[in-house]
Coordinates of C-alpha atoms in Angstrom, one line a residue:
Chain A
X1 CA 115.7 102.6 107.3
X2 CA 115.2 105.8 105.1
X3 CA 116.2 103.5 101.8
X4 CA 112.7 102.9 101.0
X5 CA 109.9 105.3 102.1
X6 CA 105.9 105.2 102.4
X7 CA 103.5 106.9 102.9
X8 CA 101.0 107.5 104.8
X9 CA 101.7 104.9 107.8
X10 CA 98.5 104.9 108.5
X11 CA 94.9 105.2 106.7
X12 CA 91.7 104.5 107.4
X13 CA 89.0 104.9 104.6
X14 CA 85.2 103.7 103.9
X15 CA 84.6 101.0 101.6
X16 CA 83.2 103.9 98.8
X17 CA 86.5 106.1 99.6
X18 CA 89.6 106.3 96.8
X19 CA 93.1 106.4 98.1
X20 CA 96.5 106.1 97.3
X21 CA 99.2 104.9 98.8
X22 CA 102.6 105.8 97.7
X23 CA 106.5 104.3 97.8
X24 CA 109.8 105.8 96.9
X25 CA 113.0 104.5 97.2
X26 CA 116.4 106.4 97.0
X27 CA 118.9 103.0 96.8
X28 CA 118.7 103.5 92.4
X29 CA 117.2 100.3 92.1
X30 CA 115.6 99.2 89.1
X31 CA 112.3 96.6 90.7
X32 CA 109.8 97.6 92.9
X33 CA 107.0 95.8 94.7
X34 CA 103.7 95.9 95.9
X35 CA 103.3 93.0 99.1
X36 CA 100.3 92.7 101.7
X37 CA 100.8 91.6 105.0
X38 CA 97.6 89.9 107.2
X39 CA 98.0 88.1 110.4
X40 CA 99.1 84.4 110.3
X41 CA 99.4 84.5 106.6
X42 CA 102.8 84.7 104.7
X43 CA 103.8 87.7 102.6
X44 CA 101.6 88.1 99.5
X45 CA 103.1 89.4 96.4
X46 CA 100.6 91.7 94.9
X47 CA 103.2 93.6 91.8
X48 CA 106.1 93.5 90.7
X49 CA 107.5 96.1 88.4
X50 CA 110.9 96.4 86.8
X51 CA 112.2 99.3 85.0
X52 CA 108.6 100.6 85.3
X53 CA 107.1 97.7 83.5
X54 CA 104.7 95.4 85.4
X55 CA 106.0 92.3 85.2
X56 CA 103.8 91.0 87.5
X57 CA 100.2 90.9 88.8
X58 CA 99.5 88.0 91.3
X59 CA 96.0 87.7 90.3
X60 CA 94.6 91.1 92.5
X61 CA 91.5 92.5 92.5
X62 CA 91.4 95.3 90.1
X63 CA 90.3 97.7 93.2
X64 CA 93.9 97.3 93.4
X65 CA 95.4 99.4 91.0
X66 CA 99.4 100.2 90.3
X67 CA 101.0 102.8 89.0
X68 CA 104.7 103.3 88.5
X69 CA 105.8 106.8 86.9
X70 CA 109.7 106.0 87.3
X71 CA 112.1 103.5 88.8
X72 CA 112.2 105.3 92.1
X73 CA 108.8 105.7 92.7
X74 CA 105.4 103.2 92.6
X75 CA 102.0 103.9 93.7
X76 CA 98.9 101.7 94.6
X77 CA 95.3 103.4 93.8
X78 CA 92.8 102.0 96.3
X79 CA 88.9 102.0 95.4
X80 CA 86.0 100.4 96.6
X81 CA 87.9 98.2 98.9
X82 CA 86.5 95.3 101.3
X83 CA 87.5 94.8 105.1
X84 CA 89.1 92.2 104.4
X85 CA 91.7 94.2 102.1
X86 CA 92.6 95.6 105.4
X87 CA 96.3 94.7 106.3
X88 CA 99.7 96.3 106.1
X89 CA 100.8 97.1 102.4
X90 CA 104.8 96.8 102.0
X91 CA 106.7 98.2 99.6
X92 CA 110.0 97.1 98.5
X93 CA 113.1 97.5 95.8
X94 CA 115.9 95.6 94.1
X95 CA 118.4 96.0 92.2
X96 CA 117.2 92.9 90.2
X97 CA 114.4 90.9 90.8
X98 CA 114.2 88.9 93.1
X99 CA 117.6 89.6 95.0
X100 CA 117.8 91.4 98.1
X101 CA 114.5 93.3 98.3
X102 CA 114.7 96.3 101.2
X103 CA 111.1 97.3 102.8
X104 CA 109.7 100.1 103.4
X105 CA 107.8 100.3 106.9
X106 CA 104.6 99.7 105.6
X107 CA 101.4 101.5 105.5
X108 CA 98.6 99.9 108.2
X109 CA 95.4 100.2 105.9
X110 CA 91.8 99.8 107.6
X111 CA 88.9 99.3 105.6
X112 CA 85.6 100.4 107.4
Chain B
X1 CA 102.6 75.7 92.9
X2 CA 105.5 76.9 94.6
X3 CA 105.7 76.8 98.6
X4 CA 108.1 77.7 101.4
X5 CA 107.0 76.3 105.1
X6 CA 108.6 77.2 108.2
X7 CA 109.1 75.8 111.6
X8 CA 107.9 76.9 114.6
X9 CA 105.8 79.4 114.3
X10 CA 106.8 80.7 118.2
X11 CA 110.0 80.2 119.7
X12 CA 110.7 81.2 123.8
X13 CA 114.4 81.4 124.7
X14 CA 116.2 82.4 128.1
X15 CA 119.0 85.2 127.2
X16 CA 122.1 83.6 125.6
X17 CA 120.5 80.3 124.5
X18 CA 120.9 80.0 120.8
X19 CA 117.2 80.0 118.4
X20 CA 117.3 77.9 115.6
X21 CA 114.3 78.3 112.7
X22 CA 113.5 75.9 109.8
X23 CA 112.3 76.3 106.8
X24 CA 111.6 74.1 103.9
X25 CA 111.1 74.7 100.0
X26 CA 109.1 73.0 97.2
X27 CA 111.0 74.5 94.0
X28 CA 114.3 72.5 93.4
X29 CA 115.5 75.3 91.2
X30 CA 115.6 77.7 93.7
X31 CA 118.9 79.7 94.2
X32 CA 118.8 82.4 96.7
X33 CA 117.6 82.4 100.2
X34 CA 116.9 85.1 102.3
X35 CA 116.1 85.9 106.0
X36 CA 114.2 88.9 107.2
X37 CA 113.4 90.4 110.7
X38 CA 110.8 92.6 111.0
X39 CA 110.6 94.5 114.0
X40 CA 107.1 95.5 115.7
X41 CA 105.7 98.9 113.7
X42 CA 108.4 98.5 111.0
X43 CA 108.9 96.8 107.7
X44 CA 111.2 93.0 107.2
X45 CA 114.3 94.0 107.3
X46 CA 116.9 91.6 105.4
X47 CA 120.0 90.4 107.9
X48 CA 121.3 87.4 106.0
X49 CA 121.0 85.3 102.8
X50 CA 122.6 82.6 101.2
X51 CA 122.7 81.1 97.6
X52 CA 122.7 77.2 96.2
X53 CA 126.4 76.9 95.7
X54 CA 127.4 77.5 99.8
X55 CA 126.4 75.5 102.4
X56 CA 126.5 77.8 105.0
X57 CA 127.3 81.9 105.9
X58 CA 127.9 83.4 109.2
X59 CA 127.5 86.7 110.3
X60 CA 128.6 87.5 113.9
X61 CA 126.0 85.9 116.3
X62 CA 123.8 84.9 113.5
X63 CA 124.2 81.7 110.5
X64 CA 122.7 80.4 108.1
X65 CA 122.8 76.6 106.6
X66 CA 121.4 75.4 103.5
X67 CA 120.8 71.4 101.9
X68 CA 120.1 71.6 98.6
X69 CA 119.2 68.1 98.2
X70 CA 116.9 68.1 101.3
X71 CA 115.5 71.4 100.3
X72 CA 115.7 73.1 103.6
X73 CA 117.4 76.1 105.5
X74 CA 117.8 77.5 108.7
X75 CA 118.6 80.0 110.4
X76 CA 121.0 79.9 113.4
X77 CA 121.4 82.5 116.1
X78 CA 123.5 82.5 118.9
X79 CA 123.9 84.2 122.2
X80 CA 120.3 85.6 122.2
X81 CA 119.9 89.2 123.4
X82 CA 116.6 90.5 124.2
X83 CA 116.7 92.9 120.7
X84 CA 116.8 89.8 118.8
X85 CA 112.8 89.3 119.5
X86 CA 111.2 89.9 116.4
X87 CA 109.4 88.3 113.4
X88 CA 111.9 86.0 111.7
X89 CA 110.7 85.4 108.0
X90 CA 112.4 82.9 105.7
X91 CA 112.3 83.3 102.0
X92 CA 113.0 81.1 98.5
X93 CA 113.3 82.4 95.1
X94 CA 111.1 81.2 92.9
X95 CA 111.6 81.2 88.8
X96 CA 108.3 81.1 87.3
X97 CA 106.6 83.5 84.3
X98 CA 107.8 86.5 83.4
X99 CA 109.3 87.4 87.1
X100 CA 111.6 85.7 89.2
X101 CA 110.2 86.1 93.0
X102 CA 110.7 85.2 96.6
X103 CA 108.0 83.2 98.2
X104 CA 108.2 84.2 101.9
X105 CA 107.4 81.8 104.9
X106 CA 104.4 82.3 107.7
X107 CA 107.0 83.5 109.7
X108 CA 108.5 82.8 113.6
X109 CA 107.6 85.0 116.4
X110 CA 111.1 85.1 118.4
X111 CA 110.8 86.0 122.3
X112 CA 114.2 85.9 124.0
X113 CA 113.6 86.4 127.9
X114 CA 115.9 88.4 129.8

């Protein structure tokens, strides 16, 4: 449960309002991830990075906006965002991509 | 493009009846197949996988099978409790770019009824 940590759980924030929301993990993996998660829709993979290298970018908006300092922790900027961005934003790590990815418990984003 | 469906979307079962889910994938070079539950308020959380060279793994009350040549998975759990009820997500990796991914199912709502 404590493997992969976010923050906050919750935000709300105005379609002019910048944000970020942030990921660590404490497994020593070397990938980290960036999904969203609507209703009735599968997991979308938004970024990956490995070894702090963005490997890859799923085609999102660039009000999405990742940043990844080190291997153990990843950050998503959040500007100018829609209400239909809102959803819950997972984070998740590997050891290698994509092998057994662990979650973190999300962070339940409303756009207003 | 790449594409991982899975069957049924709900699934009702009286305590102690065994819950079986489906899932089916599009990429033939996929290796590595996992299955997450994600709780209410929580993130998926990973409780059995299996790769292309086994058919099938077991772990306590829950198993997973895999044809290769069919191109579909599923996931097997027996003796039901009422703590299994969750969102069961299937998963297939996919090799494509500079990044080798999973490509996650819509997921199955799991009720077991005490």
């Amino acid at each position: 449960e404590t493997g992969v940590t976010q923050t906050p759980r919750h935000l709300v924030m105005g379609m002019t309002n910048k944000k970020s929301l942030k990921c660590e993990q404490h497994l020593g993996h070397n990938a980290m991830y960036w999904y969203k998660q609507s209703a009735k829709k599968p997991l979308e993979l938004m970024f990956v990075y490995n070894f702090k290298e963005q490997t890859e970018n799923n085609s999102v908006p660039s009000r999405f906006s990742p940043e990844c300092p080190n291997s153990s922790h990843l950050f998503l900027h959040l500007h100018t965002l829609q209400p239909e961005d809102s959803a819950l934003y997972l984070c998740a790590s590997s050891q290698d991509t994509p092998r057994e990815q662990y979650f973190g418990p999300g962070t339940r984003l409303t756009v207003t | 493009g790449e594409n991982v469906e899975q069957h049924p979307s709900t699934l009702s079962v009286q305590e102690g009846d065994s819950a079986v889910i489906k899932c089916t994938y599009s990429d033939s070079a996929s290796n590595y197949f996992p299955w997450y539950k994600q709780e209410l308020g929580k993130g998926p959380q990973l409780i059995i996988d299996i790769r292309s060279n086994v058919g099938e793994k077991k772990d306590q009350r829950i198993a997973v099978t895999l044809n290769k040549t069919a191109k579909h998975f599923s996931l097997h759990i027996t003796e039901t409790q009422p703590e299994d009820s969750a969102v069961y997500f299937c998963a297939a990796s996919f090799y494509g770019g500079a990044t080798n991914k999973l490509i996650f199912g819509t997921g199955t709502l799991l009720a077991v009824q005490p």
